[in-house]
Short mmCIF file of C-alpha atoms in Angstrom, two decimals:
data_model
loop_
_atom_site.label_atom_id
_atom_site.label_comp_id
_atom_site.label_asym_id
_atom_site.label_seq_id
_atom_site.Cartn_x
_atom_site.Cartn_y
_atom_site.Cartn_z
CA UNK A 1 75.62 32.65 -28.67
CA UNK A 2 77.48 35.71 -27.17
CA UNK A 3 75.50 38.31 -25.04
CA UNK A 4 77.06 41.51 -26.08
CA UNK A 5 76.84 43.69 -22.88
CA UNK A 6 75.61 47.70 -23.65
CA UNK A 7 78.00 50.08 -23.10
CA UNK A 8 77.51 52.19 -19.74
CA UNK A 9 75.60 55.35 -21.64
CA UNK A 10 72.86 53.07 -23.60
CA UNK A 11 69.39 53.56 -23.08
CA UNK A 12 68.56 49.92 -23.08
CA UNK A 13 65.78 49.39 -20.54
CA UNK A 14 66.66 46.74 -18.34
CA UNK A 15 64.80 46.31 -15.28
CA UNK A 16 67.62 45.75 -13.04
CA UNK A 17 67.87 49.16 -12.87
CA UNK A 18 64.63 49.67 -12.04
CA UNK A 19 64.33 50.79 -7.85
CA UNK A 20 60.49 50.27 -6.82
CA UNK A 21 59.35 52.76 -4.13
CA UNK A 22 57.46 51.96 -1.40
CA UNK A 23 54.10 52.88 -1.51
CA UNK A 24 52.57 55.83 1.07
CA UNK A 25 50.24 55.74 3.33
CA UNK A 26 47.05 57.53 2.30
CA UNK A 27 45.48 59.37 4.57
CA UNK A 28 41.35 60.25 3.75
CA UNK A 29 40.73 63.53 3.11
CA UNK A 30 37.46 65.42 2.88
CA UNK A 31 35.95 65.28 -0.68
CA UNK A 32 36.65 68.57 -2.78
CA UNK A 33 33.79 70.17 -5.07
CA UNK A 34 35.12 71.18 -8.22
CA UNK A 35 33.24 73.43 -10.31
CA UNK A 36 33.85 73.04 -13.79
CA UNK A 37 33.41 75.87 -16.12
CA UNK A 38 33.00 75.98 -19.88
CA UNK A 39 34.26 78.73 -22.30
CA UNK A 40 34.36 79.17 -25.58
CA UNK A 41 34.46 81.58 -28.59
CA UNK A 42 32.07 84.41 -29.03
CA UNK A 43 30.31 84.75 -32.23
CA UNK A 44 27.16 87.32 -31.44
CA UNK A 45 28.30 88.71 -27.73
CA UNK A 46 24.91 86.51 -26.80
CA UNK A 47 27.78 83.84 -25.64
CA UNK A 48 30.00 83.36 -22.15
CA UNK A 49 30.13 82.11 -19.05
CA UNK A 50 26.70 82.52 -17.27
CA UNK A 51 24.72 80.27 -14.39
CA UNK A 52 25.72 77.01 -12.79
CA UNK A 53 22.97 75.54 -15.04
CA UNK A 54 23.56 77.22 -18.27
CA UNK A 55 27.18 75.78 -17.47
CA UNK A 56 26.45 72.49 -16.95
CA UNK A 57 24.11 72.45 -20.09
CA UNK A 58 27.13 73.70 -21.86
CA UNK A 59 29.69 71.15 -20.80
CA UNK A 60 27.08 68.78 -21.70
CA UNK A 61 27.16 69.88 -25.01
CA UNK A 62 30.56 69.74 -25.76
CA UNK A 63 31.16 66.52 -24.03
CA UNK A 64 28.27 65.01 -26.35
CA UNK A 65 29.66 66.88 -29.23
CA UNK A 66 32.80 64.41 -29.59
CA UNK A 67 30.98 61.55 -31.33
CA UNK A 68 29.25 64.45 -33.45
CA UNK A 69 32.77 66.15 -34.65
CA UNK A 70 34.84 62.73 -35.64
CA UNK A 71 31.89 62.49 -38.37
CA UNK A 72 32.55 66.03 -40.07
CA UNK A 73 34.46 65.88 -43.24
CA UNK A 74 38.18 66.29 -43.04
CA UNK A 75 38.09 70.26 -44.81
CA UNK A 76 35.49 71.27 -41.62
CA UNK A 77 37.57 69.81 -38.59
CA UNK A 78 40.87 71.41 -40.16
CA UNK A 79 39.45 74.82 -40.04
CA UNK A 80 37.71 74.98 -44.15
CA UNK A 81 35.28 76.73 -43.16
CA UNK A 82 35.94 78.43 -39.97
CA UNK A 83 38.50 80.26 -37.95
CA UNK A 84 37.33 78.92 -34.26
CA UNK A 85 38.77 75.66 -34.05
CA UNK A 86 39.30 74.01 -30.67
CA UNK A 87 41.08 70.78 -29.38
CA UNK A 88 38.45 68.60 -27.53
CA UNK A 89 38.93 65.16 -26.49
CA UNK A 90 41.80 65.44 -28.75
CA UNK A 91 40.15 66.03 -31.93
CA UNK A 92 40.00 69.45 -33.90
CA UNK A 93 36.63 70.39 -34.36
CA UNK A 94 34.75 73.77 -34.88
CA UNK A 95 33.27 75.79 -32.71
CA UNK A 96 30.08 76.46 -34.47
CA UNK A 97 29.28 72.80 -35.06
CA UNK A 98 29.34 71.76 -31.40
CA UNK A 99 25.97 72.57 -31.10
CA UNK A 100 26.46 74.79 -27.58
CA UNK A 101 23.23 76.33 -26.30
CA UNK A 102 22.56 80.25 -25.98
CA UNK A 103 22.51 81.32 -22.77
CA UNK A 104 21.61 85.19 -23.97
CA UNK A 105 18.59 83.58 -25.64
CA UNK A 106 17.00 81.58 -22.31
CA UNK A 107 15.45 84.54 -20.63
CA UNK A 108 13.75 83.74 -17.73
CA UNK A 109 12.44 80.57 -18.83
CA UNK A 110 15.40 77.41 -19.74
CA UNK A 111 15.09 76.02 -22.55
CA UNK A 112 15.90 72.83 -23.10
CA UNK A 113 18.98 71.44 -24.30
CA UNK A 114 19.72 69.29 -27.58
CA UNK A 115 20.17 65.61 -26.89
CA UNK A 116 23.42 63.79 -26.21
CA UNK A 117 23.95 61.39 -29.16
CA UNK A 118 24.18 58.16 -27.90
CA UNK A 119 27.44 56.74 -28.60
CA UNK A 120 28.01 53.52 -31.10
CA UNK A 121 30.33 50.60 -31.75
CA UNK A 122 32.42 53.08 -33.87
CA UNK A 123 32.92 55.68 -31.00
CA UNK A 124 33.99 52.68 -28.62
CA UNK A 125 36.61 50.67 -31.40
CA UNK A 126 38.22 53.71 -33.40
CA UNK A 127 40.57 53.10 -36.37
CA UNK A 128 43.85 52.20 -34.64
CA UNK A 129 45.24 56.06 -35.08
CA UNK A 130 49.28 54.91 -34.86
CA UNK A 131 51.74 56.55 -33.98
CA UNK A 132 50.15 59.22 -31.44
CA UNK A 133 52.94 60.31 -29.42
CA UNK A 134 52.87 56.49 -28.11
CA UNK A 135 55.99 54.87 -26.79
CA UNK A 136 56.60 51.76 -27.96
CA UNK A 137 59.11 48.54 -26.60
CA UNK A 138 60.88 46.52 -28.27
CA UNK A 139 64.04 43.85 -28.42
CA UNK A 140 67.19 45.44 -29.51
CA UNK A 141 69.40 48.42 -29.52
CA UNK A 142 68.57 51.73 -32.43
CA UNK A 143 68.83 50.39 -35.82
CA UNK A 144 67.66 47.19 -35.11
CA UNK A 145 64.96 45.87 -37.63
CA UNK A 146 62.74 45.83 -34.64
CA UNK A 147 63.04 49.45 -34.12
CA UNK A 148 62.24 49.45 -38.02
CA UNK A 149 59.01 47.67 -37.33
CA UNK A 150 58.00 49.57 -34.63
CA UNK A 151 58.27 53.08 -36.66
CA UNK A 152 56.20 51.48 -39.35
CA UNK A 153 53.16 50.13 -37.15
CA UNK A 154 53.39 53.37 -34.89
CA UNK A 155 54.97 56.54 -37.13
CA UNK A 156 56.30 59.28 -35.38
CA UNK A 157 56.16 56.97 -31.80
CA UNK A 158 58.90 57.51 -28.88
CA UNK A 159 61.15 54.30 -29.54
CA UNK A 160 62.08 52.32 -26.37
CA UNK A 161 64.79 49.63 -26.87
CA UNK A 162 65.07 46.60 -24.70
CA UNK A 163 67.58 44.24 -24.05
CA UNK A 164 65.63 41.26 -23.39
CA UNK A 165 62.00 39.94 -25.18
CA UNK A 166 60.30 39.48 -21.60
CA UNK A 167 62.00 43.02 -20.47
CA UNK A 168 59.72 44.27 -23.97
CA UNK A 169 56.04 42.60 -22.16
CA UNK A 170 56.91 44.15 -18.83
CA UNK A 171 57.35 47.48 -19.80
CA UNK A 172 54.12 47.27 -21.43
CA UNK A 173 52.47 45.70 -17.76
CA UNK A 174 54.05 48.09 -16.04
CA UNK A 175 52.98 51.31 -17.89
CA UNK A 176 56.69 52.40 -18.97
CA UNK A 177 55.65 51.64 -22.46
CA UNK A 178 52.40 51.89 -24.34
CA UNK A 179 52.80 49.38 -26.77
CA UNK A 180 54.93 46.47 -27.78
CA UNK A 181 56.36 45.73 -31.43
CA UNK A 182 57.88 42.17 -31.29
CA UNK A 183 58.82 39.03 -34.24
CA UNK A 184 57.10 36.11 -34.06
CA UNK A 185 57.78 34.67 -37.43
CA UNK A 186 60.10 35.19 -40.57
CA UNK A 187 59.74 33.66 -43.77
CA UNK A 188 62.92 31.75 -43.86
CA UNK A 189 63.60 31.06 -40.86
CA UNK A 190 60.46 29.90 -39.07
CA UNK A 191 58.96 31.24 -35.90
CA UNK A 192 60.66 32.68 -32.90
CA UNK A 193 59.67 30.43 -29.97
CA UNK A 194 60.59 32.60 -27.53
CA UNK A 195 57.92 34.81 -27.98
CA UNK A 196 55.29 32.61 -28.82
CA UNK A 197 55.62 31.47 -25.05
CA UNK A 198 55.98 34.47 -23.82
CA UNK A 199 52.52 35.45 -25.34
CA UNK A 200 51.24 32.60 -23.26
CA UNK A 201 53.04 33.20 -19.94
CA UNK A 202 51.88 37.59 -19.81
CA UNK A 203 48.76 38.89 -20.34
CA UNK A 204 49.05 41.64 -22.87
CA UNK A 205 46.77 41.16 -25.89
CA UNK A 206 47.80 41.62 -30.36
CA UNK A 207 46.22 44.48 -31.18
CA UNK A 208 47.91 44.50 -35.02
CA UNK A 209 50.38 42.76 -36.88
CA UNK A 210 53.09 44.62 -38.94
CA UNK A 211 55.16 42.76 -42.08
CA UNK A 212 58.45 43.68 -42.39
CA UNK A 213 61.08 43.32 -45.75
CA UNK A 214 64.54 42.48 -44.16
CA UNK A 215 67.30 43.96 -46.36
CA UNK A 216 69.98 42.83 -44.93
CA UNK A 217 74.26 45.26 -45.12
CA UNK A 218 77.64 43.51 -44.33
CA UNK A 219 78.96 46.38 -42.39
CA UNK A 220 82.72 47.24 -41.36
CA UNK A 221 84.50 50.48 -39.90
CA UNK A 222 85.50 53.09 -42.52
CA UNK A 223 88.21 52.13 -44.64
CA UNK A 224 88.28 48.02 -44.21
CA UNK A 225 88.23 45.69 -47.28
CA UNK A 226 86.67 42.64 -47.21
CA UNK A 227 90.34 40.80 -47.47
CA UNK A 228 91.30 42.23 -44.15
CA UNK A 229 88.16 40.33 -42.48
CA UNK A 230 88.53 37.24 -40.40
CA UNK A 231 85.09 37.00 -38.87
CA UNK A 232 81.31 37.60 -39.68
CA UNK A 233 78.88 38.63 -36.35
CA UNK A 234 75.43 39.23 -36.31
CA UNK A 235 71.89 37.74 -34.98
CA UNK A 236 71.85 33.20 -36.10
CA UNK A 237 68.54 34.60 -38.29
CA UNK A 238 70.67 36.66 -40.20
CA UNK A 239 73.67 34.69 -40.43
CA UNK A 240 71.28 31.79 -42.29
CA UNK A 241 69.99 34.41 -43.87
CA UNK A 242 73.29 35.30 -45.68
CA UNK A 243 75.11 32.15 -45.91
CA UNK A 244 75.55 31.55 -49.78
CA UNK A 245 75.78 34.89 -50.50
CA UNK A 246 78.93 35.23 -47.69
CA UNK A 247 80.42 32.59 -49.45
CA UNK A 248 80.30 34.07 -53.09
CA UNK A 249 81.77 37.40 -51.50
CA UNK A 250 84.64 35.13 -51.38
CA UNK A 251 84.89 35.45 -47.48
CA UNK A 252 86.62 32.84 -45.62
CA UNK A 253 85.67 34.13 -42.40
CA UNK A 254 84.36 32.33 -39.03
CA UNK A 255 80.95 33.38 -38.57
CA UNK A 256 79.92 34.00 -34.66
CA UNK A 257 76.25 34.91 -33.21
CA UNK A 258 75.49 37.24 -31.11
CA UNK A 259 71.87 39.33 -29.54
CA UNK A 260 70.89 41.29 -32.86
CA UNK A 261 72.11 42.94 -35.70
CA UNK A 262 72.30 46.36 -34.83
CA UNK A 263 74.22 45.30 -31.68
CA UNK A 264 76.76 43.52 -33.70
CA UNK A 265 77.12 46.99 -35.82
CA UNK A 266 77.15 48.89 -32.39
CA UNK A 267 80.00 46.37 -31.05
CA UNK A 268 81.97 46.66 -33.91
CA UNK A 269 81.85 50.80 -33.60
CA UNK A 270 82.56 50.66 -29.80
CA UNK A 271 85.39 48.36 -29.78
CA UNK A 272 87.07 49.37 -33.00
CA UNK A 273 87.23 45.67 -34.32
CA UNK A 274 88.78 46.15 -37.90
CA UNK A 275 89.02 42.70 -38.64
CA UNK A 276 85.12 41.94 -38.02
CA UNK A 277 82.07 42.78 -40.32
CA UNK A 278 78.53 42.78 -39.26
CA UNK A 279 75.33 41.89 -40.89
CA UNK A 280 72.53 44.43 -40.31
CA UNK A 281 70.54 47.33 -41.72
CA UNK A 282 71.72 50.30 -43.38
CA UNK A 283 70.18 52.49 -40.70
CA UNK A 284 72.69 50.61 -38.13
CA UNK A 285 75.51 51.97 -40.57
CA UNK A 286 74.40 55.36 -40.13
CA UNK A 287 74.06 55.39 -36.88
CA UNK A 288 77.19 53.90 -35.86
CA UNK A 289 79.35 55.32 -38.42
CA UNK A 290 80.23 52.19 -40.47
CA UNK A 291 80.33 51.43 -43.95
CA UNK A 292 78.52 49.88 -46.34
CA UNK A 293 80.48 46.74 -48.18
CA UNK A 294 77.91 44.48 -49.36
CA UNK A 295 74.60 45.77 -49.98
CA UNK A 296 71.40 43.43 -50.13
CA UNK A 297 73.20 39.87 -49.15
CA UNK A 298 70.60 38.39 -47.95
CA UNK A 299 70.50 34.74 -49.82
CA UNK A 300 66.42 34.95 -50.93
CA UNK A 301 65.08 38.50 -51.68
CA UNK A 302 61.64 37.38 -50.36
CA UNK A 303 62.83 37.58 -47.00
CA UNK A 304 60.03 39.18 -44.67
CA UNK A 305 59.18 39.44 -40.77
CA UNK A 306 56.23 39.72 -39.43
CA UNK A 307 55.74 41.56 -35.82
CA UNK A 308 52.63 41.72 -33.80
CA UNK A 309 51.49 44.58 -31.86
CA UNK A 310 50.44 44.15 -28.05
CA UNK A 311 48.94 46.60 -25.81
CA UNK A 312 47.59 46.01 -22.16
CA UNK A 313 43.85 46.35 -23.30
CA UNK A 314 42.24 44.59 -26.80
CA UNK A 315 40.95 46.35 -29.20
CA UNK A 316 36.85 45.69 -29.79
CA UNK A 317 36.64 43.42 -33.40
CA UNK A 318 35.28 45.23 -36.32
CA UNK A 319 33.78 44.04 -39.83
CA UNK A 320 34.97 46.88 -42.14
CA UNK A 321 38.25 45.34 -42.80
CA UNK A 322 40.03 41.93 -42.90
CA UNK A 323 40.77 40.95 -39.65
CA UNK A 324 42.92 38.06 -37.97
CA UNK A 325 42.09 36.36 -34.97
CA UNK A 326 45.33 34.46 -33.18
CA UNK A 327 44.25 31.64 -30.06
CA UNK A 328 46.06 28.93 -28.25
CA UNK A 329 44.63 25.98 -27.09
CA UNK A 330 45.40 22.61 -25.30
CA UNK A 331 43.35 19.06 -24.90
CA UNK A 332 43.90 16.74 -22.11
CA UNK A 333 43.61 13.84 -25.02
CA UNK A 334 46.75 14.81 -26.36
CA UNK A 335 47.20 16.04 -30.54
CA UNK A 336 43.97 13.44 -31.25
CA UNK A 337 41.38 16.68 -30.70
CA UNK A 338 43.53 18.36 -33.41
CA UNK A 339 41.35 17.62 -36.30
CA UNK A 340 38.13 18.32 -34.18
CA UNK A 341 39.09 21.50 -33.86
CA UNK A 342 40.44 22.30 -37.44
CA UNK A 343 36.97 20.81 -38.81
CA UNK A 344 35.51 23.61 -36.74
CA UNK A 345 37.11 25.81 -39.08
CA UNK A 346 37.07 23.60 -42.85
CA UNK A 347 33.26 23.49 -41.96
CA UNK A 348 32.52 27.80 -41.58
CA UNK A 349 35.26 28.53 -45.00
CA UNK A 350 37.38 30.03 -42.35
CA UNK A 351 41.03 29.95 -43.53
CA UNK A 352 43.99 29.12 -41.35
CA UNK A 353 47.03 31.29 -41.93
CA UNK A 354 49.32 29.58 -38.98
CA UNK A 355 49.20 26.91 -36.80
CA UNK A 356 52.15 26.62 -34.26
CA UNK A 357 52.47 23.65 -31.88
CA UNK A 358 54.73 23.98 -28.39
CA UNK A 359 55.78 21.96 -25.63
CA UNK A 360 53.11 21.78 -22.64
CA UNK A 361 55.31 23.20 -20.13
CA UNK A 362 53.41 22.24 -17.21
CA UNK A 363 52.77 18.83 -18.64
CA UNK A 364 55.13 17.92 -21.02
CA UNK A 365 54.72 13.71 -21.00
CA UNK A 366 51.38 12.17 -21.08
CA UNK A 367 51.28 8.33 -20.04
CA UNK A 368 48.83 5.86 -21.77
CA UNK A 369 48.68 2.22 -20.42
CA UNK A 370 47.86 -0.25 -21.87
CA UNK A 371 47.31 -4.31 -21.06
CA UNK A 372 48.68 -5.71 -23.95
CA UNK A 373 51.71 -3.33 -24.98
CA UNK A 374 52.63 -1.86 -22.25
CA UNK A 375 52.79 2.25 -21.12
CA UNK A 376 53.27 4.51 -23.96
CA UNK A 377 54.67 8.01 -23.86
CA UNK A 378 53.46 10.60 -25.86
CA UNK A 379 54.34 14.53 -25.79
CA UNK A 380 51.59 17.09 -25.03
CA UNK A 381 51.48 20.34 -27.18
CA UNK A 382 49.91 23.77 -26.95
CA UNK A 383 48.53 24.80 -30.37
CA UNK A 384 48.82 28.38 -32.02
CA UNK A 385 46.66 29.58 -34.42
CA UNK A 386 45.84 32.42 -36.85
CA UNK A 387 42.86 32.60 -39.07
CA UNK A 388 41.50 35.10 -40.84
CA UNK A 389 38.19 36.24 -39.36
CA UNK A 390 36.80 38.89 -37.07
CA UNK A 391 35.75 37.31 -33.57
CA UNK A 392 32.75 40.44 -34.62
CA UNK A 393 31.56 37.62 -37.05
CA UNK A 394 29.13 34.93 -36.00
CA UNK A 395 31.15 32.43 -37.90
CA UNK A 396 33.80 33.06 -35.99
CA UNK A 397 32.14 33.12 -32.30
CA UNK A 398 30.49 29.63 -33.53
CA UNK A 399 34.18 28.09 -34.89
CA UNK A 400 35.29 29.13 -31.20
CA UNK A 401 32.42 27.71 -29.39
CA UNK A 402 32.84 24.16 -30.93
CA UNK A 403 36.29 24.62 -30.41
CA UNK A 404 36.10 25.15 -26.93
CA UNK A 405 33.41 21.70 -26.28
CA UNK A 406 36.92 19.60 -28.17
CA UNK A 407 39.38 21.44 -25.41
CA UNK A 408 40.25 21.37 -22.08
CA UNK A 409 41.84 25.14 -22.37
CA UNK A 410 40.92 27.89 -25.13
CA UNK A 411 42.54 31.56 -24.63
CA UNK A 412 42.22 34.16 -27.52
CA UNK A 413 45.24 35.95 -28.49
CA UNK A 414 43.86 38.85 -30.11
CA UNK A 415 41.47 39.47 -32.93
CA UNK A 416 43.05 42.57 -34.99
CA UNK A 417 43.31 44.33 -38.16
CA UNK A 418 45.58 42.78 -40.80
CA UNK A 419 48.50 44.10 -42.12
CA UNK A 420 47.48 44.84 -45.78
CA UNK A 421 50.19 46.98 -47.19
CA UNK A 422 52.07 46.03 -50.19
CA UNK A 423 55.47 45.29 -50.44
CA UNK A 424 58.51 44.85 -52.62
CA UNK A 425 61.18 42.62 -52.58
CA UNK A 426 63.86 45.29 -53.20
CA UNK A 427 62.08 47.58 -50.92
CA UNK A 428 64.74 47.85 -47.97
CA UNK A 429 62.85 47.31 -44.32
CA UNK A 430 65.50 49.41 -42.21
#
């Protein structure tokens, strides 16, 4: 497979470009009271800025008054029935619903003020709200069907390409990105490996999946015909992808792999290769200024990715909504545990969506002796899988719990919300 190197002016992370700075010294300093004041609008003239405590009772209130706004129907926070809206804690909410206390009305004797709801499960696990100014990593140059994903799990989120998977997790560890959008499997061709170990060797946690159509363009500079081609490039995924269908085109063409489709299309733009075609997505055409000769080649319309979402911090399990739960796990007795532990789940009418078995990097050969035949080698496996239940159900803490008594190491993935939008074959995924 050919690396194809960025050109000097892409904004591909890569963290060899990345200088650490030392760290200062810190010298203590003396502690700093800040007052904090609260102000808002004024309805009667009864309202302002009075006393420390008539302060502090307002800040209370508004601080309190966040788990009270997010339940107010949409046509109240969006100003239906009042003019005073502010922005606190980042939600729109009125200023006559936040339940402030009159100072004009205390007089010389405080009253006292309302109650602080207590917060609930809902105010500590929100609705995943995508796409809030977040930037988001992943593998690829623009136009990639990563980038793709990415806009449709997070809309409207600041796109950050990466040349490498791993260089995707570390931006994510090290705070340059918020989230991560990354494959893990496609339809036709199987899992990507690479990332499944990956999600073993980091830390981050899936805090949403994403499926992807893949509607794959054989792209070419303005003005080529397909008789002037002698070779195909794009990702090995897509070339499988689009085998049959390259050969009914007619094209006798040597087909040679390279990172990703858009940076075949991006190759092809910088280097001026007439004689080469790329497979990727139409939005690779438009941004590199190629044209379109082959629309829709891939070889089964059905073709779909599906991306995971991972974030530095899980999200807390819900119930309102299907949910999948993804874990990895290992036995010291080698693959004979594995129907122990999928019993676990048969018995509680959980159902398995994946199961994904890897090399045991650390231990990849397990030796059995024995008297009469001799040593025997066996390979040891880590196990992936995905089954559909929220680790907020007690069917699902129990599965785990008998799982873990069967295993000598259990580690859960993520437990997230399930991608549940329909989809179309036709429907293009760029």
């Amino acid at each position: 497979m050919h690396t194809l190197s960025p050109p000097p002016s892409s904004n591909v992370l890569n963290f060899n470009h990345i200088i650490t700075r030392p760290r200062r010294s810190l010298n203590r300093v003396a502690p700093t009271r800040i007052l904090i004041k609260c102000a808002y609008g004024l309805e009667h003239g009864s309202y302002g800025v009075g006393s420390s405590r008539a302060d502090w009772q307002s800040s209370c209130a508004i601080l309190s008054s966040n788990a009270f706004s997010q339940e107010k129907p949409s046509t109240e926070i969006n100003g239906g029935k009042s003019d005073n809206i502010a922005a606190i804690n980042g939600h729109k909410t009125n200023v006559t619903d936040l339940q402030l206390v009159p100072i004009g009305n205390l007089g010389g004797e405080l009253s006292k003020p309302l109650p602080p709801k207590p917060l609930t499960i809902s105010d500590l696990a929100p609705a995943p709200m995508h796409g809030s100014q977040l930037r988001v990593a992943y593998q690829g140059v623009p136009g990639a069907y990563s980038e793709a994903a990415a806009g449709k799990a997070y809309p409207n989120c600041e796109a950050i390409p990466c040349d490498q998977f791993e260089v995707a997790f570390q931006a994510v560890e090290l705070w340059i990105a918020d989230r991560a959008v990354l494959p893990v499997e496609n339809s036709l061709g199987g899992s990507i490996h690479r990332n499944y170990d990956l999600l073993l060797r980091h830390r981050l946690h899936i805090v949403g999946e994403v499926q992807l159509p893949v509607h794959h363009c054989l792209l070419a500079l303005p003005g080529i015909r397909k008789e002037y081609l002698t070779r195909v490039i794009s990702h090995p995924q897509a070339l499988s992808q689009c085998e049959h269908t390259l050969t009914k085109l007619g094209l006798n063409v040597a087909r040679e792999a390279v990172d990703d489709t858009a940076g075949a299309a991006e190759f092809i733009a910088t280097n001026s290769l007439r004689d080469t075609a790329a497979i990727a997505s139409a939005r690779a055409a438009e941004l590199y200024g190629l044209q379109i000769l082959a629309d829709g080649i891939q070889d089964d319309p059905s073709n779909v990715t599906r991306f995971v979402m991972l974030a530095r911090e899980p999200i807390i399990p819900r119930t309102d909504r299907p949910f999948k739960t993804s874990i990895v796990f290992a036995h010291d007795k080698g693959t004979s545990v594995l129907f122990k532990v999928l019993s676990a789940f048969a018995f509680r009418n959980i159902s398995l969506t994946k199961i994904e078995s890897r090399p045991h990097r650390n231990r990849p050969i397990r030796l059995v002796d024995d008297a009469n035949v001799g040593t025997a080698k066996h390979f040891e496996y880590l196990f992936y899988v995905d089954f559909e239940a929220s680790m907020a159900e007690i069917r699902a803490q129990n599965a785990l719990a008998e799982v873990q008594e069967f295993t000598s190491f259990l580690r859960v993935l993520g437990s997230y919300p399930m991608d549940m939008t329909p989809w179309s074959p036709s429907s293009r995924g760029d």
